[in-house]
């Protein structure tokens, strides 16, 4: 029996709207053509409010990690000292990239499942003996579903150091507010397959004026990810230094169109509703949330930590019985949590679907009467917002 349609609740890749697929399904054009340049120009400028950037957003063919790497290799020199705030797997990734470039990394390790408090960063920075070239932070730490207070952290960085402030926004940009000037972010990176509703394959880098200068005087060892090449191509007529994924750029333009039609403020609001619905439903089922503090919870993904360690059983059950893909835990959280993505092309009804599935799996595993209890709480949250 066809009980369920395939549905994707992973925190990347995320569902791609039909109209974005349509937009990508166009005849191929030369990437040195006017029609492509116009498309790229639109994407680079229409993404500016989404990144809170005053400069056109740089588009690179690559996964999100290429954007992270570009934020390291363009401004940090071998032997420099940097601070990396590590709240989970993706903070660790920034640290690993820096280490592979021969950079001295000072790790501020925060317990997984909690956000970095500004006071923690303040104490850490005050205890350093070396001036630091850059401070790296993760906006949404996808592995734990924590949203770090990047604005408050930025204020600490700029008050205590003259370091560049570099933020990984891969799993939330497009679903959360950000203003690079106000948050004092110098480089903000993201990827296509999370809140931006595209397939994997595009990386985005937003830089401010100061970062642009630093990039100009950056290390010699860089080629494909040399951001000067991308900036220069824009300056010379909005194209790219290498062959871009033409179809993906068309898709990105359609995503901008959708965000503008909904209104970016509404997009942000919708993600908050999705988070609050998910958390209310999961709590009603008696399943513990990894991120206990509501203020630390990301609007784009929710991690659940079943007390009996049944995270993988639940994940497998959802896939096998309901064709629903959710994500498991990574590294130290492997087998301990499961994660529900609710970003990008995600609606309250999608959350109700996944909560219904959870009601049924908990009923199956524990024999409790769970029917309707998560959905009820989530509907109440939704109703309160509309
Ligand atoms: C997904 C993700 C990345 C890495 O993106 P890839 O596209 O897999 O290279 C980096 N940072 C965060 C926060 C992410 O969620």
mmCIF file of C-alpha atoms and ligand atoms in Angstrom:
data_model
loop_
_atom_site.group_PDB
_atom_site.id
_atom_site.type_symbol
_atom_site.label_atom_id
_atom_site.label_comp_id
_atom_site.label_asym_id
_atom_site.label_seq_id
_atom_site.Cartn_x
_atom_site.Cartn_y
_atom_site.Cartn_z
ATOM 1 C CA UNK A 1 0.000 0.000 0.000
ATOM 2 C CA UNK A 2 1.228 3.464 -0.757
ATOM 3 C CA UNK A 3 1.027 4.886 2.758
ATOM 4 C CA UNK A 4 3.597 7.610 2.366
ATOM 5 C CA UNK A 5 5.353 9.793 -0.122
ATOM 6 C CA UNK A 6 9.106 10.108 0.135
ATOM 7 C CA UNK A 7 9.825 13.081 2.355
ATOM 8 C CA UNK A 8 13.043 14.744 3.342
ATOM 9 C CA UNK A 9 13.561 16.075 6.869
ATOM 10 C CA UNK A 10 17.341 16.062 6.922
ATOM 11 C CA UNK A 11 19.135 19.301 7.858
ATOM 12 C CA UNK A 12 20.596 19.359 4.378
ATOM 13 C CA UNK A 13 19.982 18.509 1.677
ATOM 14 C CA UNK A 14 16.477 19.885 1.996
ATOM 15 C CA UNK A 15 13.436 19.768 -0.309
ATOM 16 C CA UNK A 16 13.698 21.779 -3.523
ATOM 17 C CA UNK A 17 10.498 23.570 -4.628
ATOM 18 C CA UNK A 18 9.086 22.524 -8.012
ATOM 19 C CA UNK A 19 9.422 26.030 -9.381
ATOM 20 C CA UNK A 20 13.112 26.044 -8.513
ATOM 21 C CA UNK A 21 13.534 22.708 -10.329
ATOM 22 C CA UNK A 22 11.678 24.197 -13.295
ATOM 23 C CA UNK A 23 13.909 27.240 -13.290
ATOM 24 C CA UNK A 24 16.982 25.009 -13.385
ATOM 25 C CA UNK A 25 15.569 22.970 -16.244
ATOM 26 C CA UNK A 26 16.325 25.529 -18.963
ATOM 27 C CA UNK A 27 18.357 25.202 -22.156
ATOM 28 C CA UNK A 28 22.069 25.532 -21.451
ATOM 29 C CA UNK A 29 23.645 28.892 -22.220
ATOM 30 C CA UNK A 30 27.246 29.993 -22.471
ATOM 31 C CA UNK A 31 28.504 31.259 -19.157
ATOM 32 C CA UNK A 32 30.137 34.211 -20.915
ATOM 33 C CA UNK A 33 26.769 35.289 -22.335
ATOM 34 C CA UNK A 34 24.822 38.348 -21.349
ATOM 35 C CA UNK A 35 21.872 36.261 -20.276
ATOM 36 C CA UNK A 36 24.005 34.340 -17.781
ATOM 37 C CA UNK A 37 25.761 37.460 -16.509
ATOM 38 C CA UNK A 38 22.389 39.050 -15.867
ATOM 39 C CA UNK A 39 21.271 36.012 -13.923
ATOM 40 C CA UNK A 40 24.394 35.933 -11.809
ATOM 41 C CA UNK A 41 24.180 39.674 -11.184
ATOM 42 C CA UNK A 42 20.640 39.218 -9.930
ATOM 43 C CA UNK A 43 21.605 36.363 -7.622
ATOM 44 C CA UNK A 44 24.617 38.232 -6.223
ATOM 45 C CA UNK A 45 22.536 41.324 -5.451
ATOM 46 C CA UNK A 46 19.219 39.720 -4.468
ATOM 47 C CA UNK A 47 21.069 37.607 -1.883
ATOM 48 C CA UNK A 48 22.494 40.730 -0.231
ATOM 49 C CA UNK A 49 19.538 41.262 2.139
ATOM 50 C CA UNK A 50 19.471 37.533 2.940
ATOM 51 C CA UNK A 51 23.134 37.712 4.005
ATOM 52 C CA UNK A 52 22.739 41.185 5.478
ATOM 53 C CA UNK A 53 25.625 42.166 3.209
ATOM 54 C CA UNK A 54 26.492 45.512 1.656
ATOM 55 C CA UNK A 55 28.555 43.817 -1.064
ATOM 56 C CA UNK A 56 27.343 41.415 -3.761
ATOM 57 C CA UNK A 57 27.437 37.824 -2.521
ATOM 58 C CA UNK A 58 30.199 35.696 -4.082
ATOM 59 C CA UNK A 59 29.037 32.461 -5.703
ATOM 60 C CA UNK A 60 31.423 29.481 -5.859
ATOM 61 C CA UNK A 61 30.855 26.044 -7.389
ATOM 62 C CA UNK A 62 31.465 23.772 -4.446
ATOM 63 C CA UNK A 63 29.822 22.445 -1.295
ATOM 64 C CA UNK A 64 29.498 24.536 1.846
ATOM 65 C CA UNK A 65 32.916 23.437 3.035
ATOM 66 C CA UNK A 66 34.531 25.180 0.062
ATOM 67 C CA UNK A 67 33.093 28.435 1.390
ATOM 68 C CA UNK A 68 34.473 27.651 4.859
ATOM 69 C CA UNK A 69 37.875 26.895 3.362
ATOM 70 C CA UNK A 70 37.820 30.095 1.308
ATOM 71 C CA UNK A 71 37.174 32.073 4.497
ATOM 72 C CA UNK A 72 40.360 30.596 5.939
ATOM 73 C CA UNK A 73 42.781 30.486 3.016
ATOM 74 C CA UNK A 74 42.108 34.037 1.812
ATOM 75 C CA UNK A 75 42.781 35.915 5.022
ATOM 76 C CA UNK A 76 44.705 33.754 7.469
ATOM 77 C CA UNK A 77 48.437 33.201 6.986
ATOM 78 C CA UNK A 78 50.487 30.195 8.029
ATOM 79 C CA UNK A 79 51.638 30.731 11.604
ATOM 80 C CA UNK A 80 48.837 33.175 12.477
ATOM 81 C CA UNK A 81 46.896 32.639 15.672
ATOM 82 C CA UNK A 82 43.127 32.267 15.457
ATOM 83 C CA UNK A 83 40.280 31.383 17.804
ATOM 84 C CA UNK A 84 37.658 28.855 16.795
ATOM 85 C CA UNK A 85 34.495 28.587 18.857
ATOM 86 C CA UNK A 86 33.612 24.893 18.765
ATOM 87 C CA UNK A 87 30.028 24.028 19.669
ATOM 88 C CA UNK A 88 29.878 20.858 17.561
ATOM 89 C CA UNK A 89 30.984 19.154 14.357
ATOM 90 C CA UNK A 90 31.047 22.263 12.191
ATOM 91 C CA UNK A 91 33.090 24.304 14.624
ATOM 92 C CA UNK A 92 35.527 21.386 14.553
ATOM 93 C CA UNK A 93 35.554 21.591 10.785
ATOM 94 C CA UNK A 94 36.678 25.239 10.868
ATOM 95 C CA UNK A 95 39.424 24.221 13.326
ATOM 96 C CA UNK A 96 40.545 21.346 11.061
ATOM 97 C CA UNK A 97 40.680 23.590 7.997
ATOM 98 C CA UNK A 98 42.783 26.132 9.898
ATOM 99 C CA UNK A 99 45.123 23.401 11.167
ATOM 100 C CA UNK A 100 45.622 22.033 7.672
ATOM 101 C CA UNK A 101 46.791 25.501 6.601
ATOM 102 C CA UNK A 102 49.379 25.580 9.375
ATOM 103 C CA UNK A 103 47.471 28.076 11.495
ATOM 104 C CA UNK A 104 47.740 28.066 15.319
ATOM 105 C CA UNK A 105 44.258 27.268 16.512
ATOM 106 C CA UNK A 106 43.000 28.219 19.968
ATOM 107 C CA UNK A 107 39.848 26.182 20.465
ATOM 108 C CA UNK A 108 37.093 27.417 22.717
ATOM 109 C CA UNK A 109 35.232 24.161 23.344
ATOM 110 C CA UNK A 110 31.650 24.527 24.477
ATOM 111 C CA UNK A 111 29.557 21.635 25.724
ATOM 112 C CA UNK A 112 27.641 20.171 22.774
ATOM 113 C CA UNK A 113 23.989 21.107 22.976
ATOM 114 C CA UNK A 114 24.553 24.553 24.412
ATOM 115 C CA UNK A 115 25.401 27.849 22.758
ATOM 116 C CA UNK A 116 28.569 29.817 23.405
ATOM 117 C CA UNK A 117 27.833 32.612 25.870
ATOM 118 C CA UNK A 118 29.449 35.986 25.204
ATOM 119 C CA UNK A 119 31.046 35.841 28.694
ATOM 120 C CA UNK A 120 32.722 32.531 27.821
ATOM 121 C CA UNK A 121 34.263 34.064 24.718
ATOM 122 C CA UNK A 122 35.254 37.151 26.663
ATOM 123 C CA UNK A 123 37.102 35.140 29.321
ATOM 124 C CA UNK A 124 38.758 33.025 26.640
ATOM 125 C CA UNK A 125 39.968 35.986 24.597
ATOM 126 C CA UNK A 126 41.294 37.739 27.705
ATOM 127 C CA UNK A 127 43.325 34.646 28.564
ATOM 128 C CA UNK A 128 45.170 34.515 25.241
ATOM 129 C CA UNK A 129 48.819 35.454 25.031
ATOM 130 C CA UNK A 130 48.914 36.050 21.281
ATOM 131 C CA UNK A 131 47.025 38.584 19.225
ATOM 132 C CA UNK A 132 44.585 36.712 16.994
ATOM 133 C CA UNK A 133 44.058 37.210 13.291
ATOM 134 C CA UNK A 134 40.513 35.873 13.209
ATOM 135 C CA UNK A 135 37.741 34.500 15.370
ATOM 136 C CA UNK A 136 35.567 31.797 13.820
ATOM 137 C CA UNK A 137 32.043 30.948 14.958
ATOM 138 C CA UNK A 138 29.136 28.846 13.746
ATOM 139 C CA UNK A 139 25.718 30.496 13.525
ATOM 140 C CA UNK A 140 23.570 27.349 13.524
ATOM 141 C CA UNK A 141 25.595 24.357 14.725
ATOM 142 C CA UNK A 142 23.760 21.753 12.666
ATOM 143 C CA UNK A 143 25.155 18.789 14.607
ATOM 144 C CA UNK A 144 23.496 19.881 17.854
ATOM 145 C CA UNK A 145 20.731 22.232 16.576
ATOM 146 C CA UNK A 146 22.115 25.118 18.604
ATOM 147 C CA UNK A 147 21.871 28.680 17.313
ATOM 148 C CA UNK A 148 24.839 30.638 18.613
ATOM 149 C CA UNK A 149 24.311 34.316 19.558
ATOM 150 C CA UNK A 150 26.590 35.495 16.755
ATOM 151 C CA UNK A 151 25.668 39.139 17.209
ATOM 152 C CA UNK A 152 26.654 39.181 20.894
ATOM 153 C CA UNK A 153 29.796 37.162 20.164
ATOM 154 C CA UNK A 154 30.717 39.659 17.453
ATOM 155 C CA UNK A 155 30.442 42.507 19.926
ATOM 156 C CA UNK A 156 32.903 40.736 22.247
ATOM 157 C CA UNK A 157 35.340 40.002 19.407
ATOM 158 C CA UNK A 158 35.419 43.616 18.283
ATOM 159 C CA UNK A 159 35.605 45.047 21.801
ATOM 160 C CA UNK A 160 38.595 42.931 22.795
ATOM 161 C CA UNK A 161 40.520 42.335 19.556
ATOM 162 C CA UNK A 162 41.007 43.681 16.082
ATOM 163 C CA UNK A 163 40.524 40.200 14.632
ATOM 164 C CA UNK A 164 38.377 39.405 11.650
ATOM 165 C CA UNK A 165 35.082 37.860 12.671
ATOM 166 C CA UNK A 166 34.157 34.953 10.416
ATOM 167 C CA UNK A 167 30.834 33.131 10.666
ATOM 168 C CA UNK A 168 29.601 29.820 9.223
ATOM 169 C CA UNK A 169 25.941 30.315 8.345
ATOM 170 C CA UNK A 170 25.591 27.256 6.115
ATOM 171 C CA UNK A 171 22.588 25.739 7.867
ATOM 172 C CA UNK A 172 20.608 28.865 8.650
ATOM 173 C CA UNK A 173 21.237 31.742 6.246
ATOM 174 C CA UNK A 174 17.963 32.165 4.371
ATOM 175 C CA UNK A 175 15.958 31.352 7.503
ATOM 176 C CA UNK A 176 17.337 33.650 10.191
ATOM 177 C CA UNK A 177 18.024 37.372 10.545
ATOM 178 C CA UNK A 178 21.533 38.660 9.983
ATOM 179 C CA UNK A 179 23.109 42.036 9.366
ATOM 180 C CA UNK A 180 26.849 41.883 8.834
ATOM 181 C CA UNK A 181 27.425 45.484 9.854
ATOM 182 C CA UNK A 182 25.307 45.346 12.989
ATOM 183 C CA UNK A 183 26.610 41.872 13.974
ATOM 184 C CA UNK A 184 30.170 43.019 13.086
ATOM 185 C CA UNK A 185 30.750 40.007 10.822
ATOM 186 C CA UNK A 186 33.552 40.393 8.279
ATOM 187 C CA UNK A 187 32.996 37.161 6.351
ATOM 188 C CA UNK A 188 29.766 35.165 6.299
ATOM 189 C CA UNK A 189 29.583 31.871 4.408
ATOM 190 C CA UNK A 190 26.750 29.589 3.390
ATOM 191 C CA UNK A 191 25.784 26.753 1.079
ATOM 192 C CA UNK A 192 22.910 26.019 -1.265
ATOM 193 C CA UNK A 193 21.356 22.834 0.118
ATOM 194 C CA UNK A 194 20.119 23.967 3.520
ATOM 195 C CA UNK A 195 17.803 26.921 4.135
ATOM 196 C CA UNK A 196 18.326 28.188 0.580
ATOM 197 C CA UNK A 197 16.151 25.447 -0.957
ATOM 198 C CA UNK A 198 18.600 24.420 -3.683
ATOM 199 C CA UNK A 199 20.366 21.160 -4.483
ATOM 200 C CA UNK A 200 23.895 20.804 -3.087
ATOM 201 C CA UNK A 201 26.628 22.393 -5.195
ATOM 202 C CA UNK A 202 26.779 26.141 -4.626
ATOM 203 C CA UNK A 203 28.728 27.915 -1.923
ATOM 204 C CA UNK A 204 28.206 31.548 -0.968
ATOM 205 C CA UNK A 205 30.621 34.011 0.594
ATOM 206 C CA UNK A 206 29.685 37.497 1.759
ATOM 207 C CA UNK A 207 32.544 39.845 2.624
ATOM 208 C CA UNK A 208 32.681 43.395 3.899
ATOM 209 C CA UNK A 209 35.113 46.145 2.847
ATOM 210 C CA UNK A 210 37.712 45.260 5.455
ATOM 211 C CA UNK A 211 37.651 41.589 4.498
ATOM 212 C CA UNK A 212 38.013 42.581 0.850
ATOM 213 C CA UNK A 213 41.218 44.439 1.707
ATOM 214 C CA UNK A 214 42.542 41.487 3.706
ATOM 215 C CA UNK A 215 41.715 39.160 0.817
ATOM 216 C CA UNK A 216 43.688 41.410 -1.536
ATOM 217 C CA UNK A 217 46.748 41.037 0.679
ATOM 218 C CA UNK A 218 46.034 37.407 1.475
ATOM 219 C CA UNK A 219 48.335 34.377 1.366
ATOM 220 C CA UNK A 220 49.972 33.344 -1.910
ATOM 221 C CA UNK A 221 48.907 29.708 -1.725
ATOM 222 C CA UNK A 222 45.408 29.730 -3.196
ATOM 223 C CA UNK A 223 43.967 29.279 -6.625
ATOM 224 C CA UNK A 224 40.418 27.991 -7.170
ATOM 225 C CA UNK A 225 39.232 29.536 -3.921
ATOM 226 C CA UNK A 226 41.132 32.802 -4.386
ATOM 227 C CA UNK A 227 38.268 35.210 -3.724
ATOM 228 C CA UNK A 228 40.071 38.027 -5.549
ATOM 229 C CA UNK A 229 39.319 36.191 -8.777
ATOM 230 C CA UNK A 230 35.603 36.128 -7.996
ATOM 231 C CA UNK A 231 35.499 39.754 -6.884
ATOM 232 C CA UNK A 232 37.430 40.820 -9.977
ATOM 233 C CA UNK A 233 35.065 38.876 -12.253
ATOM 234 C CA UNK A 234 32.126 40.714 -10.681
ATOM 235 C CA UNK A 235 33.879 44.048 -11.103
ATOM 236 C CA UNK A 236 34.557 43.281 -14.745
ATOM 237 C CA UNK A 237 30.978 42.505 -15.669
ATOM 238 C CA UNK A 238 29.469 39.951 -13.371
ATOM 239 C CA UNK A 239 30.747 36.635 -14.407
ATOM 240 C CA UNK A 240 32.788 33.965 -12.672
ATOM 241 C CA UNK A 241 36.487 33.086 -12.962
ATOM 242 C CA UNK A 242 35.723 29.446 -13.781
ATOM 243 C CA UNK A 243 32.760 27.685 -15.390
ATOM 244 C CA UNK A 244 29.880 28.103 -12.945
ATOM 245 C CA UNK A 245 27.020 25.631 -12.440
ATOM 246 C CA UNK A 246 24.785 27.614 -14.808
ATOM 247 C CA UNK A 247 21.560 25.758 -13.965
ATOM 248 C CA UNK A 248 22.091 26.173 -10.244
ATOM 249 C CA UNK A 249 22.461 29.917 -10.684
ATOM 250 C CA UNK A 250 19.089 29.962 -12.449
ATOM 251 C CA UNK A 251 17.691 28.034 -9.521
ATOM 252 C CA UNK A 252 19.228 30.464 -7.036
ATOM 253 C CA UNK A 253 17.570 33.348 -8.845
ATOM 254 C CA UNK A 254 14.195 31.636 -8.498
ATOM 255 C CA UNK A 255 14.881 31.096 -4.779
ATOM 256 C CA UNK A 256 15.464 34.848 -4.454
ATOM 257 C CA UNK A 257 12.164 35.412 -6.246
ATOM 258 C CA UNK A 258 10.361 33.119 -3.780
ATOM 259 C CA UNK A 259 11.952 34.779 -0.748
ATOM 260 C CA UNK A 260 10.963 38.206 -2.056
ATOM 261 C CA UNK A 261 7.388 37.081 -2.738
ATOM 262 C CA UNK A 262 6.976 35.684 0.775
ATOM 263 C CA UNK A 263 8.876 38.613 2.266
ATOM 264 C CA UNK A 264 12.139 37.848 4.057
ATOM 265 C CA UNK A 265 10.608 38.928 7.378
ATOM 266 C CA UNK A 266 7.899 36.304 6.915
ATOM 267 C CA UNK A 267 10.462 33.673 5.986
ATOM 268 C CA UNK A 268 12.233 34.330 9.289
ATOM 269 C CA UNK A 269 8.950 34.259 11.201
ATOM 270 C CA UNK A 270 7.951 30.975 9.522
ATOM 271 C CA UNK A 271 11.174 29.321 10.642
ATOM 272 C CA UNK A 272 10.544 30.434 14.230
ATOM 273 C CA UNK A 273 7.069 28.912 14.064
ATOM 274 C CA UNK A 274 8.487 25.660 12.664
ATOM 275 C CA UNK A 275 11.016 25.491 15.505
ATOM 276 C CA UNK A 276 8.432 26.239 18.193
ATOM 277 C CA UNK A 277 5.968 23.715 16.743
ATOM 278 C CA UNK A 278 8.616 21.005 16.555
ATOM 279 C CA UNK A 279 9.842 21.609 20.090
ATOM 280 C CA UNK A 280 6.332 21.730 21.549
ATOM 281 C CA UNK A 281 5.370 18.496 19.807
ATOM 282 C CA UNK A 282 8.512 16.613 20.788
ATOM 283 C CA UNK A 283 8.135 17.753 24.409
ATOM 284 C CA UNK A 284 4.483 16.687 24.475
ATOM 285 C CA UNK A 285 5.622 13.204 23.467
ATOM 286 C CA UNK A 286 7.954 13.110 26.461
ATOM 287 C CA UNK A 287 11.078 12.970 24.290
ATOM 288 C CA UNK A 288 13.950 15.085 25.651
ATOM 289 C CA UNK A 289 15.351 17.843 23.461
ATOM 290 C CA UNK A 290 19.147 18.017 23.193
ATOM 291 C CA UNK A 291 18.994 21.809 23.397
ATOM 292 C CA UNK A 292 17.138 22.389 26.643
ATOM 293 C CA UNK A 293 17.309 26.155 26.603
ATOM 294 C CA UNK A 294 14.683 27.552 24.205
ATOM 295 C CA UNK A 295 16.838 30.622 23.593
ATOM 296 C CA UNK A 296 19.647 28.412 22.219
ATOM 297 C CA UNK A 297 17.423 26.476 19.787
ATOM 298 C CA UNK A 298 17.880 26.913 16.064
ATOM 299 C CA UNK A 299 14.840 27.755 13.923
ATOM 300 C CA UNK A 300 16.152 25.433 11.200
ATOM 301 C CA UNK A 301 16.844 22.068 12.865
ATOM 302 C CA UNK A 302 15.867 20.254 16.080
ATOM 303 C CA UNK A 303 17.886 17.526 17.815
ATOM 304 C CA UNK A 304 16.035 14.988 19.960
ATOM 305 C CA UNK A 305 17.744 12.779 22.537
ATOM 306 C CA UNK A 306 15.499 9.831 23.446
ATOM 307 C CA UNK A 307 16.244 8.763 27.026
ATOM 308 C CA UNK A 308 16.438 5.085 26.143
ATOM 309 C CA UNK A 309 19.034 5.595 23.432
ATOM 310 C CA UNK A 310 16.567 4.603 20.715
ATOM 311 C CA UNK A 311 17.563 7.423 18.355
ATOM 312 C CA UNK A 312 18.670 5.175 15.524
ATOM 313 C CA UNK A 313 15.714 2.830 15.985
ATOM 314 C CA UNK A 314 13.376 5.783 15.540
ATOM 315 C CA UNK A 315 15.279 7.068 12.525
ATOM 316 C CA UNK A 316 15.174 3.636 10.888
ATOM 317 C CA UNK A 317 11.488 3.193 11.685
ATOM 318 C CA UNK A 318 10.580 6.513 10.090
ATOM 319 C CA UNK A 319 12.462 5.592 6.936
ATOM 320 C CA UNK A 320 11.153 2.054 6.655
ATOM 321 C CA UNK A 321 7.540 2.650 7.594
ATOM 322 C CA UNK A 322 6.904 6.221 6.513
ATOM 323 C CA UNK A 323 9.589 6.885 3.849
ATOM 324 C CA UNK A 324 10.689 9.841 5.956
ATOM 325 C CA UNK A 325 14.360 10.739 6.055
ATOM 326 C CA UNK A 326 15.628 12.329 9.252
ATOM 327 C CA UNK A 327 19.271 12.595 10.344
ATOM 328 C CA UNK A 328 21.218 10.779 13.032
ATOM 329 C CA UNK A 329 23.838 12.168 15.401
ATOM 330 C CA UNK A 330 27.415 12.835 14.353
ATOM 331 C CA UNK A 331 30.685 12.071 16.136
ATOM 332 C CA UNK A 332 30.178 12.066 19.946
ATOM 333 C CA UNK A 333 26.412 12.268 19.450
ATOM 334 C CA UNK A 334 26.275 9.244 17.127
ATOM 335 C CA UNK A 335 23.467 6.926 18.159
ATOM 336 C CA UNK A 336 22.405 9.347 20.894
ATOM 337 C CA UNK A 337 20.242 11.810 18.982
ATOM 338 C CA UNK A 338 18.191 12.185 15.859
ATOM 339 C CA UNK A 339 17.728 15.474 14.034
ATOM 340 C CA UNK A 340 14.734 16.910 12.207
ATOM 341 C CA UNK A 341 15.399 19.559 9.606
ATOM 342 C CA UNK A 342 12.723 22.237 9.177
ATOM 343 C CA UNK A 343 14.324 24.802 6.945
ATOM 344 C CA UNK A 344 13.939 26.259 3.501
ATOM 345 C CA UNK A 345 10.960 24.798 1.683
ATOM 346 C CA UNK A 346 9.318 23.651 4.896
ATOM 347 C CA UNK A 347 5.843 24.431 6.201
ATOM 348 C CA UNK A 348 3.832 23.873 9.398
ATOM 349 C CA UNK A 349 2.096 20.935 7.723
ATOM 350 C CA UNK A 350 5.468 19.305 7.106
ATOM 351 C CA UNK A 351 6.181 19.559 10.835
ATOM 352 C CA UNK A 352 2.753 18.060 11.622
ATOM 353 C CA UNK A 353 3.631 15.127 9.353
ATOM 354 C CA UNK A 354 6.878 14.358 11.090
ATOM 355 C CA UNK A 355 5.265 14.754 14.513
ATOM 356 C CA UNK A 356 2.494 12.334 13.505
ATOM 357 C CA UNK A 357 5.168 9.844 12.516
ATOM 358 C CA UNK A 358 6.884 10.306 15.889
ATOM 359 C CA UNK A 359 3.585 9.747 17.715
ATOM 360 C CA UNK A 360 3.206 6.460 15.872
ATOM 361 C CA UNK A 361 6.745 5.276 16.460
ATOM 362 C CA UNK A 362 6.642 6.087 20.184
ATOM 363 C CA UNK A 363 3.321 4.264 20.406
ATOM 364 C CA UNK A 364 4.903 1.291 18.664
ATOM 365 C CA UNK A 365 8.026 1.251 20.852
ATOM 366 C CA UNK A 366 6.485 2.061 24.218
ATOM 367 C CA UNK A 367 2.835 1.089 23.866
ATOM 368 C CA UNK A 368 1.759 4.500 25.180
ATOM 369 C CA UNK A 369 -1.334 6.242 23.860
ATOM 370 C CA UNK A 370 0.435 8.996 21.976
ATOM 371 C CA UNK A 371 -1.986 9.568 19.129
ATOM 372 C CA UNK A 372 -2.592 13.244 18.520
ATOM 373 C CA UNK A 373 -0.687 14.573 21.517
ATOM 374 C CA UNK A 374 2.294 16.079 19.692
ATOM 375 C CA UNK A 375 0.227 17.362 16.803
ATOM 376 C CA UNK A 376 -2.201 19.026 19.205
ATOM 377 C CA UNK A 377 0.543 21.033 20.916
ATOM 378 C CA UNK A 378 2.101 21.962 17.593
ATOM 379 C CA UNK A 379 -1.229 23.115 16.181
ATOM 380 C CA UNK A 380 -1.729 25.283 19.246
ATOM 381 C CA UNK A 381 1.652 26.916 18.617
ATOM 382 C CA UNK A 382 0.796 27.481 14.966
ATOM 383 C CA UNK A 383 -2.631 28.900 15.816
ATOM 384 C CA UNK A 384 -1.095 31.310 18.310
ATOM 385 C CA UNK A 385 1.026 32.784 15.525
ATOM 386 C CA UNK A 386 -1.602 33.265 12.810
HETATM 387 C C1 LIG B 1 26.277 21.394 6.062
HETATM 388 C C2 LIG B 1 27.183 22.300 6.785
HETATM 389 C C3 LIG B 1 28.496 22.572 6.369
HETATM 390 C C4 LIG B 1 29.190 21.863 5.256
HETATM 391 O O1 LIG B 1 28.557 21.863 4.098
HETATM 392 P P1 LIG B 1 28.917 20.816 2.941
HETATM 393 O O2 LIG B 1 28.008 21.320 1.871
HETATM 394 O O3 LIG B 1 28.588 19.451 3.429
HETATM 395 O O4 LIG B 1 30.347 20.970 2.607
HETATM 396 C C5 LIG B 1 29.232 23.501 7.075
HETATM 397 N N1 LIG B 1 28.742 24.118 8.155
HETATM 398 C C6 LIG B 1 27.494 23.867 8.605
HETATM 399 C C7 LIG B 1 27.009 24.602 9.801
HETATM 400 C C8 LIG B 1 26.678 22.946 7.941
HETATM 401 O O5 LIG B 1 25.448 22.691 8.402
#
